[in-house]
Amino acid sequence: MSEQVVFSQLSRKFIDENDATPAEVQQVVYYSLAIGHHLGVIDCLEAALTCPWDEYLAWIATLEAGSDARRKMEGVPKYGEIVIDFNHVQMLARAFDEARAAQTPQQQEWSKLMLSMLHDIHQESAIYLMVRRLRD
């Protein structure tokens, strides 16, 4: 049985509806997109990074011990999944950038991709990452 960690990034949102939305209620549609899932808004997530389980654990071990960033990333082993959103960008970007000097080339590639995804979230705060542990 193999295990891996998958980082999925929000790629788009749409409203689950059968009828076309009249132009006069388009603002309600935009508001619905902003407030979320309980109104029938569906998030489309796309896998952006996949790591083997053991390598994920080694990668996050390069983050400063006891730091908020490391605790955040340790949520995957603890809970099975975490969400990374706009509130985590600064903390995680700083931690992954600082850790690169002590990382293997593969870990540096993952950190580079992580920094790119964090930059995307910084540019558009509606974007987020869902990080999940998957077992075959």
Backbone as a printed PyTorch tensor [residue, N CA C, xyz], in Angstrom:
tensor([[[  0.8460,  -1.1830,   0.0000],
         [  0.0000,   0.0000,   0.0000],
         [  0.8890,   1.2430,   0.0000]],

        [[  0.6800,   2.1250,  -0.9690],
         [  1.4810,   3.3470,  -1.0300],
         [  0.6470,   4.5290,  -0.5470]],

        [[  1.3450,   5.4630,   0.0570],
         [  0.6940,   6.6660,   0.5490],
         [  1.3610,   7.8700,  -0.0850]],

        [[  0.5710,   8.9090,  -0.2770],
         [  1.1170,  10.1420,  -0.8280],
         [  0.3470,  11.3280,  -0.2760]],

        [[  0.9300,  12.4870,  -0.4700],
         [  0.2940,  13.7400,  -0.0780],
         [  0.0520,  14.5240,  -1.3570]],

        [[ -1.1820,  14.9820,  -1.5210],
         [ -1.5560,  15.7260,  -2.7220],
         [ -1.9720,  17.1370,  -2.3260]],

        [[ -1.3420,  18.1180,  -2.9700],
         [ -1.7000,  19.5240,  -2.8190],
         [ -2.6210,  19.8610,  -3.9880]],

        [[ -3.8720,  20.1680,  -3.6940],
         [ -4.8190,  20.5510,  -4.7380],
         [ -5.1040,  22.0350,  -4.6010]],

        [[ -5.1030,  22.7210,  -5.7420],
         [ -5.2820,  24.1730,  -5.7490],
         [ -6.6180,  24.5110,  -6.3910]],

        [[ -7.3140,  25.4830,  -5.8070],
         [ -8.5590,  25.9560,  -6.3940],
         [ -8.2720,  26.4750,  -7.7920]],

        [[ -8.9650,  25.9170,  -8.7870],
         [ -8.7400,  26.3660, -10.1560],
         [ -9.8990,  27.2110, -10.6710]],

        [[-11.1170,  26.9420, -10.1560],
         [-12.2710,  27.7540, -10.5440],
         [-13.4420,  27.4240,  -9.6330]],

        [[-14.4610,  28.2700,  -9.6890],
         [-15.6940,  28.0610,  -8.9320],
         [-16.8540,  28.1800,  -9.9070]],

        [[-17.9090,  27.4400,  -9.6300],
         [-19.1210,  27.6600, -10.3920],
         [-20.3220,  27.3830,  -9.5080]],

        [[-21.4660,  27.8800,  -9.9470],
         [-22.6940,  27.7090,  -9.1820],
         [-23.4660,  26.5560,  -9.7900]],

        [[-23.8880,  25.6400,  -8.9410],
         [-24.6600,  24.4850,  -9.3650],
         [-26.0950,  24.9510,  -9.6010]],

        [[-26.4420,  25.1680, -10.8630],
         [-27.7800,  25.6330, -11.1930],
         [-28.2050,  25.0650, -12.5370]],

        [[-29.5130,  24.9880, -12.7390],
         [-30.0410,  24.4560, -13.9900],
         [-30.4700,  25.5530, -14.9490]],

        [[-30.7840,  26.7090, -14.4350],
         [-31.2760,  27.8040, -15.2720],
         [-30.2350,  28.9030, -15.3980]],

        [[-30.3050,  29.6190, -16.4980],
         [-29.4070,  30.7630, -16.6960],
         [-29.7680,  31.8490, -15.6830]],

        [[-28.7780,  32.5610, -15.2230],
         [-28.9890,  33.6210, -14.2390],
         [-29.3090,  34.9260, -14.9600]],

        [[-30.4580,  35.5360, -14.6350],
         [-30.7960,  36.8170, -15.2620],
         [-29.7680,  37.8870, -14.9070]],

        [[-29.5570,  38.8030, -15.8170],
         [-28.5510,  39.8500, -15.6300],
         [-28.8070,  40.6740, -14.3710]],

        [[-30.0810,  40.9120, -14.0420],
         [-30.3860,  41.7620, -12.8860],
         [-30.0220,  41.1240, -11.5410]],

        [[-29.7750,  39.8240, -11.5100],
         [-29.3710,  39.1870, -10.2490],
         [-27.9100,  38.7400, -10.2690]],

        [[-27.1560,  39.2050, -11.2340],
         [-25.7550,  38.7940, -11.3450],
         [-24.9470,  39.1530, -10.0990]],

        [[-25.2590,  40.2730,  -9.4470],
         [-24.5530,  40.6460,  -8.2180],
         [-24.7720,  39.6080,  -7.1250]],

        [[-25.9630,  39.0330,  -7.0830],
         [-26.2450,  37.9740,  -6.1110],
         [-25.3560,  36.7680,  -6.3950]],

        [[-25.1420,  36.4870,  -7.6700],
         [-24.2550,  35.3850,  -8.0520],
         [-22.8470,  35.6500,  -7.5320]],

        [[-22.3400,  36.8490,  -7.7390],
         [-21.0020,  37.1840,  -7.2590],
         [-20.9220,  37.0880,  -5.7350]],

        [[-21.9600,  37.5540,  -5.0700],
         [-21.9950,  37.4510,  -3.6110],
         [-21.9850,  35.9820,  -3.1840]],

        [[-22.7610,  35.1630,  -3.8670],
         [-22.8060,  33.7260,  -3.5660],
         [-21.4380,  33.0860,  -3.7210]],

        [[-20.7150,  33.4610,  -4.7590],
         [-19.3680,  32.9340,  -4.9460],
         [-18.4720,  33.3170,  -3.7740]],

        [[-18.7050,  34.4940,  -3.2450],
         [-17.8650,  34.9680,  -2.1490],
         [-18.1750,  34.2650,  -0.8270]],

        [[-19.4370,  33.9030,  -0.5970],
         [-19.7650,  33.3360,   0.7170],
         [-19.8260,  31.8230,   0.7560]],

        [[-19.8280,  31.1690,  -0.3770],
         [-19.4890,  29.7800,  -0.3260],
         [-20.4090,  28.6360,  -0.5700]],

        [[-19.9370,  27.5120,  -0.0410],
         [-20.4280,  26.1850,  -0.3670],
         [-21.8960,  25.9430,  -0.0290]],

        [[-22.3780,  26.4870,   1.0670],
         [-23.7360,  26.1910,   1.4970],
         [-24.7900,  26.7780,   0.5660]],

        [[-24.3990,  27.5690,  -0.3900],
         [-25.3340,  28.1240,  -1.3700],
         [-25.2510,  27.4110,  -2.7110]],

        [[-24.5740,  26.2800,  -2.7680],
         [-24.4750,  25.5410,  -4.0190],
         [-23.2940,  25.9420,  -4.8720]],

        [[-22.3240,  26.6330,  -4.2920],
         [-21.1130,  26.9870,  -5.0200],
         [-20.1740,  25.7940,  -4.9560]],

        [[-19.7010,  25.3820,  -6.0950],
         [-18.8200,  24.2250,  -6.1660],
         [-17.4110,  24.6880,  -6.5120]],

        [[-16.4470,  24.2720,  -5.6950],
         [-15.0430,  24.5840,  -5.9530],
         [-14.4370,  23.4610,  -6.7770]],

        [[-13.7000,  23.8280,  -7.7940],
         [-12.9940,  22.8480,  -8.6210],
         [-11.5220,  22.8870,  -8.2350]],

        [[-11.0610,  21.7980,  -7.6660],
         [ -9.6730,  21.7020,  -7.2320],
         [ -8.8930,  20.8630,  -8.2270]],

        [[ -7.6560,  21.2620,  -8.4400],
         [ -6.7750,  20.5840,  -9.3900],
         [ -5.4780,  20.2150,  -8.6800]],

        [[ -5.0540,  18.9550,  -8.8150],
         [ -3.8010,  18.5270,  -8.1830],
         [ -2.6450,  19.3400,  -8.7560]],

        [[ -1.8620,  19.9460,  -7.8660],
         [ -0.7440,  20.7880,  -8.2910],
         [  0.6030,  20.2260,  -7.8540]],

        [[  0.6100,  19.3840,  -6.8200],
         [  1.8510,  18.8110,  -6.2950],
         [  1.5050,  17.5090,  -5.5910]],

        [[  2.2740,  16.4680,  -5.8960],
         [  2.1020,  15.1680,  -5.2410],
         [  3.4500,  14.7020,  -4.7230]],

        [[  3.4930,  14.3020,  -3.4500],
         [  4.7260,  13.8140,  -2.8130],
         [  4.4600,  12.4490,  -2.2000]],

        [[  5.4130,  11.5320,  -2.2980],
         [  5.2970,  10.2940,  -1.5240],
         [  5.2730,  10.6310,  -0.0290]],

        [[  4.5250,   9.8580,   0.7490],
         [  4.3040,  10.1250,   2.1660],
         [  5.6000,  10.3310,   2.9490]],

        [[  6.5120,   9.3700,   2.8720],
         [  7.7610,   9.4720,   3.6410],
         [  8.5790,  10.6930,   3.2410]],

        [[  8.5510,  11.0250,   1.9590],
         [  9.2990,  12.1940,   1.4860],
         [  8.6370,  13.4970,   1.9320]],

        [[  7.3020,  13.4920,   2.0310],
         [  6.6020,  14.6590,   2.5710],
         [  7.0480,  14.9100,   4.0120]],

        [[  7.0820,  13.8270,   4.8080],
         [  7.4930,  13.9630,   6.2100],
         [  8.9150,  14.5000,   6.3220]],

        [[  9.8150,  14.0190,   5.4700],
         [ 11.2030,  14.5080,   5.4790],
         [ 11.2560,  15.9740,   5.0470]],

        [[ 10.4270,  16.3480,   4.0810],
         [ 10.3940,  17.7260,   3.5810],
         [  9.9430,  18.6880,   4.6780]],

        [[  8.8310,  18.3820,   5.3480],
         [  8.3520,  19.3190,   6.3710],
         [  9.2600,  19.3170,   7.6000]],

        [[ 10.0570,  18.2650,   7.7590],
         [ 11.0260,  18.2340,   8.8690],
         [ 12.1410,  19.2540,   8.6690]],

        [[ 12.2790,  19.7930,   7.4430],
         [ 13.2870,  20.8330,   7.1930],
         [ 12.8180,  22.2040,   7.6820]],

        [[ 11.5210,  22.3320,   7.9920],
         [ 11.0040,  23.5870,   8.5430],
         [ 11.4420,  23.6940,  10.0030]],

        [[ 11.5850,  24.9170,  10.4750],
         [ 12.0690,  25.1380,  11.8430],
         [ 11.1970,  24.4100,  12.8680]],

        [[ 11.8420,  23.6140,  13.7090],
         [ 11.1290,  22.8590,  14.7480],
         [ 10.3600,  23.8100,  15.6610]],

        [[  9.1100,  23.4650,  15.9530],
         [  8.2890,  24.2710,  16.8500],
         [  7.6630,  25.4960,  16.2230]],

        [[  7.9710,  25.7740,  14.9570],
         [  7.4230,  26.9670,  14.2990],
         [  5.9520,  26.7520,  13.9360]],

        [[  5.2360,  27.8690,  13.7660],
         [  3.8370,  27.7940,  13.3420],
         [  3.7220,  27.1070,  11.9860]],

        [[  4.6710,  27.3790,  11.1000],
         [  4.6390,  26.7790,   9.7650],
         [  4.7660,  25.2590,   9.8490]],

        [[  5.6730,  24.8010,  10.6600],
         [  5.8530,  23.3470,  10.7880],
         [  4.6130,  22.7030,  11.4200]],

        [[  4.0580,  23.3570,  12.4340],
         [  2.8280,  22.8340,  13.0510],
         [  1.6940,  22.7720,  12.0300]],

        [[  1.6080,  23.7870,  11.1930],
         [  0.5610,  23.8000,  10.1640],
         [  0.7250,  22.5980,   9.2360]],

        [[  1.9260,  22.3890,   8.7270],
         [  2.1690,  21.3000,   7.7770],
         [  2.0660,  19.9290,   8.4500]],

        [[  2.3260,  19.8670,   9.7550],
         [  2.1670,  18.6140,  10.4990],
         [  0.6920,  18.2670,  10.7200]],

        [[ -0.1970,  19.1550,  10.3110],
         [ -1.6270,  18.8540,  10.3620],
         [ -2.0110,  17.7230,   9.4240]],

        [[ -1.2540,  17.5410,   8.3510],
         [ -1.5650,  16.4440,   7.4200],
         [ -1.3970,  15.0890,   8.1110]],

        [[ -0.2430,  14.8010,   8.7550],
         [ -0.1550,  13.5260,   9.4690],
         [ -1.1500,  13.4220,  10.6370]],

        [[ -1.4290,  14.5470,  11.2680],
         [ -2.2900,  14.5270,  12.4510],
         [ -3.7750,  14.3750,  12.1030]],

        [[ -4.2410,  15.1300,  11.0970],
         [ -5.6670,  15.1730,  10.7750],
         [ -6.0230,  14.5420,   9.4270]],

        [[ -5.0340,  14.2890,   8.5930],
         [ -5.3030,  13.7220,   7.2710],
         [ -5.4290,  14.7590,   6.1760]],

        [[ -5.6920,  16.0050,   6.5490],
         [ -5.7740,  17.0810,   5.5610],
         [ -5.6810,  18.4290,   6.2600]],

        [[ -5.2590,  19.4160,   5.4820],
         [ -5.2340,  20.8030,   5.9510],
         [ -5.6610,  21.7040,   4.7960]],

        [[ -6.0590,  22.9100,   5.1350],
         [ -6.3570,  23.9440,   4.1470],
         [ -5.3360,  25.0570,   4.3470]],

        [[ -4.7780,  25.5150,   3.2430],
         [ -3.8580,  26.6520,   3.2680],
         [ -4.5380,  27.7800,   2.5180]],

        [[ -4.7610,  28.8900,   3.2070],
         [ -5.4150,  30.0270,   2.5700],
         [ -4.5920,  31.2980,   2.7810]],

        [[ -5.2040,  32.4250,   2.4580],
         [ -4.5260,  33.7190,   2.5110],
         [ -3.8940,  33.9880,   3.8790]],

        [[ -4.5210,  33.5040,   4.9410],
         [ -4.0190,  33.7430,   6.2980],
         [ -2.6890,  33.0600,   6.5760]],

        [[ -2.3230,  32.0700,   5.7880],
         [ -1.1040,  31.2950,   6.0240],
         [  0.0510,  31.6810,   5.0950]],

        [[ -0.2070,  32.5310,   4.1240],
         [  0.7730,  32.8190,   3.0680],
         [  2.0990,  33.3380,   3.6180]],

        [[  2.0720,  34.3930,   4.3990],
         [  3.3140,  35.0100,   4.8890],
         [  4.1390,  34.0200,   5.7060]],

        [[  3.4930,  33.3660,   6.6550],
         [  4.1670,  32.4330,   7.5520],
         [  4.8100,  31.2880,   6.7720]],

        [[  4.0480,  30.6660,   5.8690],
         [  4.5720,  29.5180,   5.1280],
         [  5.6240,  29.9330,   4.1050]],

        [[  5.4110,  31.0580,   3.4420],
         [  6.3940,  31.5120,   2.4460],
         [  7.7450,  31.7610,   3.1070]],

        [[  7.7300,  32.4150,   4.2350],
         [  8.9780,  32.6920,   4.9560],
         [  9.6550,  31.3760,   5.3680]],

        [[  8.8820,  30.4530,   5.9030],
         [  9.4410,  29.1880,   6.4010],
         [ 10.0180,  28.3290,   5.2790]],

        [[  9.2880,  28.1970,   4.1650],
         [  9.7910,  27.3700,   3.0680],
         [ 10.9860,  28.0200,   2.3810]],

        [[ 10.9870,  29.3380,   2.3090],
         [ 12.1340,  30.0300,   1.7190],
         [ 13.3820,  29.8380,   2.5810]],

        [[ 13.2440,  29.9910,   3.8860],
         [ 14.3840,  29.8300,   4.7960],
         [ 14.8970,  28.3910,   4.8280]],

        [[ 14.0170,  27.4220,   4.6290],
         [ 14.4040,  26.0060,   4.7170],
         [ 15.1360,  25.5030,   3.4740]],

        [[ 15.0280,  26.2080,   2.3590],
         [ 15.5930,  25.6940,   1.1000],
         [ 17.0810,  25.3960,   1.1650]],

        [[ 17.8340,  26.1610,   1.9230],
         [ 19.2880,  25.9560,   1.9940],
         [ 19.6470,  24.5830,   2.5640]],

        [[ 18.7900,  24.0310,   3.4180],
         [ 19.0730,  22.7360,   4.0580],
         [ 18.3520,  21.5720,   3.3780]],

        [[ 17.7110,  21.8420,   2.2480],
         [ 16.9000,  20.8140,   1.5960],
         [ 17.6430,  20.1000,   0.4760]],

        [[ 17.1650,  18.8990,   0.1690],
         [ 17.6750,  18.1500,  -0.9800],
         [ 17.1880,  18.8430,  -2.2530]],

        [[ 17.7820,  18.5350,  -3.4080],
         [ 17.2870,  19.1320,  -4.6530],
         [ 15.7910,  18.8740,  -4.8910]],

        [[ 15.3100,  17.6730,  -4.5900],
         [ 13.8810,  17.3780,  -4.7600],
         [ 13.0320,  18.2390,  -3.8320]],

        [[ 13.4430,  18.3690,  -2.5850],
         [ 12.7150,  19.2030,  -1.6310],
         [ 12.7350,  20.6670,  -2.0510]],

        [[ 13.8460,  21.1110,  -2.6150],
         [ 13.9350,  22.4930,  -3.1040],
         [ 12.9430,  22.7250,  -4.2400]],

        [[ 12.7750,  21.7280,  -5.1070],
         [ 11.7880,  21.8490,  -6.1930],
         [ 10.3790,  21.9640,  -5.6240]],

        [[ 10.0760,  21.1290,  -4.6360],
         [  8.7570,  21.2060,  -4.0060],
         [  8.5660,  22.5460,  -3.3150]],

        [[  9.5980,  23.0400,  -2.6510],
         [  9.5030,  24.3440,  -1.9800],
         [  9.2940,  25.4620,  -2.9960]],

        [[  9.9790,  25.3680,  -4.1190],
         [  9.8110,  26.3710,  -5.1810],
         [  8.3650,  26.3730,  -5.6820]],

        [[  7.8040,  25.1820,  -5.8890],
         [  6.4160,  25.0830,  -6.3300],
         [  5.4700,  25.5890,  -5.2380]],

        [[  5.7520,  25.2500,  -3.9990],
         [  4.9400,  25.7220,  -2.8780],
         [  4.9600,  27.2490,  -2.8200]],

        [[  6.1250,  27.8420,  -2.9730],
         [  6.2300,  29.3020,  -2.9670],
         [  5.4410,  29.9120,  -4.1170]],

        [[  5.4340,  29.2640,  -5.2590],
         [  4.6550,  29.7360,  -6.4010],
         [  3.1540,  29.6740,  -6.1010]],

        [[  2.7160,  28.5860,  -5.4860],
         [  1.2950,  28.4630,  -5.1300],
         [  0.9120,  29.4920,  -4.0700]],

        [[  1.7880,  29.7340,  -3.1170],
         [  1.5300,  30.7560,  -2.0970],
         [  1.4560,  32.1430,  -2.7300]],

        [[  2.3000,  32.3830,  -3.7310],
         [  2.2490,  33.6560,  -4.4630],
         [  0.8920,  33.8120,  -5.1570]],

        [[  0.3940,  32.7250,  -5.7480],
         [ -0.9260,  32.7720,  -6.3930],
         [ -2.0050,  33.1680,  -5.3910]],

        [[ -1.9440,  32.5980,  -4.1920],
         [ -2.9260,  32.9220,  -3.1520],
         [ -2.7840,  34.3850,  -2.7360]],

        [[ -1.5460,  34.8580,  -2.6280],
         [ -1.3110,  36.2590,  -2.2700],
         [ -1.9080,  37.1960,  -3.3230]],

        [[ -1.7960,  36.8180,  -4.5820],
         [ -2.3230,  37.6380,  -5.6740],
         [ -3.8490,  37.5940,  -5.7410]],

        [[ -4.4360,  36.4420,  -5.4170],
         [ -5.8920,  36.2740,  -5.4750],
         [ -6.3330,  35.5140,  -4.2300]],

        [[ -6.8520,  36.2440,  -3.2590],
         [ -7.1350,  35.6590,  -1.9450],
         [ -8.2380,  34.6020,  -1.9570]],

        [[ -8.9970,  34.4840,  -3.0410],
         [-10.0260,  33.4390,  -3.1210],
         [ -9.4130,  32.0590,  -3.3670]],

        [[ -8.1720,  32.0280,  -3.8390],
         [ -7.4920,  30.7550,  -4.0950],
         [ -7.0550,  30.1500,  -2.7620]],

        [[ -7.1180,  28.8380,  -2.6800],
         [ -6.6110,  28.1350,  -1.5020],
         [ -6.0800,  26.7760,  -1.9250]],

        [[ -5.3720,  26.1270,  -1.0100],
         [ -4.8520,  24.7810,  -1.2420],
         [ -5.5130,  23.8210,  -0.2660]],

        [[ -5.8630,  22.6550,  -0.7530],
         [ -6.3150,  21.5540,   0.0920],
         [ -5.1980,  20.5220,   0.0340]],

        [[ -4.6250,  20.1940,   1.1750],
         [ -3.5070,  19.2490,   1.2440],
         [ -4.0160,  17.9960,   1.9440]],

        [[ -3.9770,  16.8590,   1.2310],
         [ -4.5600,  15.6210,   1.7630],
         [ -3.6020,  14.4490,   1.6970]],

        [[ -3.7090,  13.6120,   2.6950],
         [ -2.9900,  12.3370,   2.7120],
         [ -3.8830,  11.3100,   2.0180]],

        [[ -3.3330,  10.6480,   1.0000],
         [ -4.0890,   9.6340,   0.2630],
         [ -3.4160,   8.2860,   0.4100]],

        [[ -4.2300,   7.2760,   0.6130],
         [ -3.7350,   5.9010,   0.7120],
         [ -4.3250,   5.0910,  -0.4300]],

        [[ -3.4840,   4.2810,  -1.0670],
         [ -3.9900,   3.4080,  -2.1430],
         [ -4.6330,   2.1730,  -1.5670]]])
